[in-house]
Amino acid sequence: MNTPLILFLIATVIPVFFGKIQAAPLWLCLQALALGWTTLSLRGELSLHTLGAGLETIAVRAWLVPLLLRRTLARQTQAHLDLMPSNLFAWGVAIALIILAFKFGDGSRTDARALTLGVIAATVMIALLILSTNDAPTAQLVALLFMENALALFEALMPEPWPLPVHGALSAVYILTFAVGNWLVGHHAPAPLTGQEQVKEIA
């Protein structure tokens, strides 16, 4: 039961320490797949509601948005940069935040819901750390999408699942977050170099 939660956490932590911005669509896709798996595992039954929510998660969070984000990053010069600055100070802060987040999940060895809460807290803290350490618009967009996935994972802690219209609203917010972020990324993208500027750049 804890396997999808661990997968979700891995998809959050690894790109922060070792990933580039251009690889973010892959990690977002893995988060979404783990999100659907977690919901099914914690509910313990395959109902029409669970199936509909799972298909919506796969369609929007694991396919549509990562695909569009990949196309956006292919046009950005900053996509090859680290998602978070690679220095010992930033890494130390990230490790401390993850440890602090899992204080919420002290019972994770026996209670999957406690582990879920720890994973949610870790994801939110990591997203806030990216927002505060990387001013690249693409990195900040990825951090917001991480936070949106953490919000969706929070449903697994609810005694009763959210109605399907709420799932639709969350998916609409997820798409809207990407659309606005994509517009801001394009709006703040550096202008292409002219011929003279390219010669100066080479020189």
Coordinates of C-alpha atoms in Angstrom, one line a residue:
M1 CA 0.0 0.0 0.0
N2 CA 2.9 2.4 0.7
T3 CA 4.6 1.7 -2.7
P4 CA 2.7 4.4 -4.7
L5 CA 3.4 7.0 -1.9
I6 CA 7.1 6.2 -2.0
L7 CA 7.0 6.6 -5.8
F8 CA 5.3 9.9 -5.5
L9 CA 7.9 11.1 -3.0
I10 CA 10.7 9.9 -5.3
A11 CA 9.2 11.8 -8.2
T12 CA 9.4 14.9 -6.0
V13 CA 12.8 14.6 -4.3
I14 CA 15.0 13.2 -7.1
P15 CA 14.4 16.1 -9.6
V16 CA 15.1 18.6 -6.8
F17 CA 18.6 17.2 -6.1
F18 CA 19.6 15.8 -9.4
G19 CA 17.1 16.9 -12.1
K20 CA 17.0 19.5 -14.8
I21 CA 14.0 21.7 -15.6
Q22 CA 13.7 20.0 -19.0
A23 CA 13.0 16.6 -17.2
A24 CA 10.1 18.0 -15.2
P25 CA 7.4 16.6 -17.5
L26 CA 8.6 13.1 -16.7
W27 CA 8.5 13.6 -13.0
L28 CA 5.1 15.2 -13.1
C29 CA 3.8 12.2 -15.1
L30 CA 5.2 9.8 -12.5
Q31 CA 3.6 11.9 -9.7
A32 CA 0.2 11.7 -11.5
L33 CA 0.5 7.9 -12.0
A34 CA 1.4 7.5 -8.3
L35 CA -1.5 9.7 -7.4
G36 CA -4.0 7.5 -9.1
W37 CA -2.4 4.4 -7.7
T38 CA -2.5 5.9 -4.2
T39 CA -6.2 6.8 -4.4
L40 CA -7.1 3.3 -5.5
S41 CA -4.9 1.7 -2.8
L42 CA -6.3 3.7 0.1
R43 CA -9.9 3.4 -1.1
G44 CA -9.6 -0.3 -1.5
E45 CA -12.3 -0.6 -4.1
L46 CA -12.8 0.1 -7.7
S47 CA -16.0 2.1 -8.0
L48 CA -17.4 4.2 -10.8
H49 CA -16.3 7.3 -8.9
T50 CA -12.7 6.0 -8.4
L51 CA -12.4 4.9 -12.0
G52 CA -13.6 8.3 -13.3
A53 CA -11.3 10.2 -11.0
G54 CA -8.4 8.0 -12.0
L55 CA -9.0 8.4 -15.7
E56 CA -9.2 12.1 -15.3
T57 CA -5.9 12.2 -13.4
I58 CA -4.2 10.2 -16.1
A59 CA -5.7 12.3 -18.9
V60 CA -4.9 15.7 -17.4
R61 CA -2.0 15.3 -15.0
A62 CA -0.1 12.4 -16.5
W63 CA -0.6 13.1 -20.2
L64 CA -2.0 16.5 -21.3
V65 CA -0.1 18.9 -19.1
P66 CA 3.3 17.1 -19.2
L67 CA 3.0 16.9 -23.0
L68 CA 2.3 20.7 -23.3
L69 CA 5.0 21.5 -20.7
R70 CA 7.5 19.5 -22.7
R71 CA 6.7 21.5 -25.8
T72 CA 7.1 24.7 -23.8
L73 CA 10.4 23.7 -22.4
A74 CA 11.8 22.7 -25.8
R75 CA 11.6 26.4 -26.7
Q76 CA 13.3 27.7 -23.5
T77 CA 17.0 28.3 -23.1
Q78 CA 16.7 27.9 -19.3
A79 CA 15.4 24.4 -19.6
H80 CA 18.9 22.8 -19.2
L81 CA 19.4 24.5 -15.8
D82 CA 18.9 22.7 -12.5
L83 CA 15.5 22.7 -11.0
M84 CA 17.1 23.8 -7.7
P85 CA 20.6 25.4 -7.4
S86 CA 23.2 22.6 -6.8
N87 CA 25.0 23.7 -3.7
L88 CA 25.4 22.3 -0.2
F89 CA 23.4 25.0 1.5
A90 CA 20.3 24.5 -0.7
W91 CA 20.6 20.7 -0.4
G92 CA 20.9 21.0 3.4
V93 CA 17.8 23.1 3.6
A94 CA 15.9 20.6 1.4
I95 CA 16.9 17.6 3.6
A96 CA 16.0 19.5 6.7
L97 CA 12.5 20.4 5.3
I98 CA 11.9 16.8 4.2
I99 CA 12.8 15.5 7.7
L100 CA 10.6 18.2 9.3
A101 CA 7.7 17.3 6.9
F102 CA 7.9 13.7 8.0
K103 CA 7.4 14.6 11.6
F104 CA 3.8 14.8 10.5
G105 CA 4.1 11.1 9.5
D106 CA 5.6 9.5 12.6
G107 CA 3.1 6.7 12.4
S108 CA 3.9 6.0 8.7
R109 CA 5.2 2.5 9.5
T110 CA 1.7 1.3 10.5
D111 CA -0.6 3.9 9.0
A112 CA -0.6 4.7 5.3
R113 CA -2.6 7.9 5.9
A114 CA 0.2 9.2 8.2
L115 CA 2.7 8.5 5.4
T116 CA 0.4 10.3 3.0
L117 CA 0.4 13.4 5.1
G118 CA 4.2 13.3 5.3
V119 CA 4.5 13.0 1.5
I120 CA 2.1 15.9 1.1
A121 CA 4.0 18.1 3.5
A122 CA 7.3 17.2 1.9
T123 CA 6.0 18.0 -1.6
V124 CA 4.6 21.4 -0.5
M125 CA 7.8 22.3 1.3
I126 CA 10.0 21.3 -1.6
A127 CA 7.8 23.4 -4.0
L128 CA 8.1 26.4 -1.7
L129 CA 11.9 25.9 -1.6
I130 CA 12.1 25.8 -5.4
L131 CA 10.0 29.0 -5.6
S132 CA 12.4 30.7 -3.2
T133 CA 15.7 29.6 -4.7
N134 CA 15.1 29.5 -8.4
D135 CA 13.8 32.7 -10.1
A136 CA 13.5 31.0 -13.6
P137 CA 9.8 31.2 -14.6
T138 CA 9.9 27.6 -15.9
A139 CA 11.2 26.3 -12.5
Q140 CA 8.5 28.3 -10.7
L141 CA 5.8 26.9 -12.9
V142 CA 7.0 23.3 -12.2
A143 CA 7.0 24.1 -8.4
L144 CA 3.3 25.2 -8.7
L145 CA 2.4 22.1 -10.5
F146 CA 4.1 20.0 -7.8
M147 CA 2.0 21.9 -5.2
E148 CA -1.2 21.2 -7.2
N149 CA -0.4 17.4 -7.2
A150 CA 0.1 17.5 -3.5
L151 CA -3.4 19.1 -3.1
A152 CA -4.9 16.3 -5.2
L153 CA -3.1 13.7 -3.0
F154 CA -4.7 15.3 0.0
E155 CA -8.0 13.8 -1.1
A156 CA -6.7 10.3 -0.1
L157 CA -6.9 11.4 3.5
M158 CA -10.6 12.3 3.3
P159 CA -13.1 9.9 4.8
E160 CA -15.2 10.3 1.7
P161 CA -13.9 11.1 -1.8
W162 CA -14.7 14.5 -3.3
P163 CA -17.5 14.5 -5.8
L164 CA -16.6 14.2 -9.5
P165 CA -17.5 17.9 -10.2
V166 CA -14.8 18.8 -7.6
H167 CA -12.3 16.6 -9.4
G168 CA -13.2 18.4 -12.6
A169 CA -12.7 21.8 -10.9
L170 CA -9.3 20.8 -9.6
S171 CA -8.3 19.6 -13.1
A172 CA -9.5 22.9 -14.5
V173 CA -7.4 24.8 -11.9
Y174 CA -4.4 22.5 -12.8
I175 CA -4.8 23.3 -16.5
L176 CA -5.4 27.0 -15.8
T177 CA -2.2 27.1 -13.6
F178 CA -0.2 25.7 -16.5
A179 CA -1.9 28.0 -19.0
V180 CA -1.1 31.2 -17.0
G181 CA 2.4 30.0 -16.2
N182 CA 3.0 29.1 -19.8
W183 CA 1.9 32.6 -20.9
L184 CA 4.2 34.2 -18.3
V185 CA 7.1 32.0 -19.4
G186 CA 6.6 33.1 -23.0
H187 CA 6.1 36.7 -21.9
H188 CA 9.4 36.8 -20.0
A189 CA 11.4 34.7 -22.4
P190 CA 14.6 36.4 -23.6
A191 CA 14.3 37.9 -27.1
P192 CA 16.2 36.0 -29.9
L193 CA 19.7 37.4 -30.6
T194 CA 20.2 39.4 -33.7
G195 CA 23.0 38.6 -36.1
Q196 CA 25.4 41.2 -34.6
E197 CA 24.6 40.0 -31.1
Q198 CA 25.3 36.4 -32.0
V199 CA 28.7 37.5 -33.4
K200 CA 29.4 39.4 -30.2
E201 CA 28.3 36.4 -28.1
I202 CA 30.7 34.0 -30.1
A203 CA 33.5 36.5 -29.7

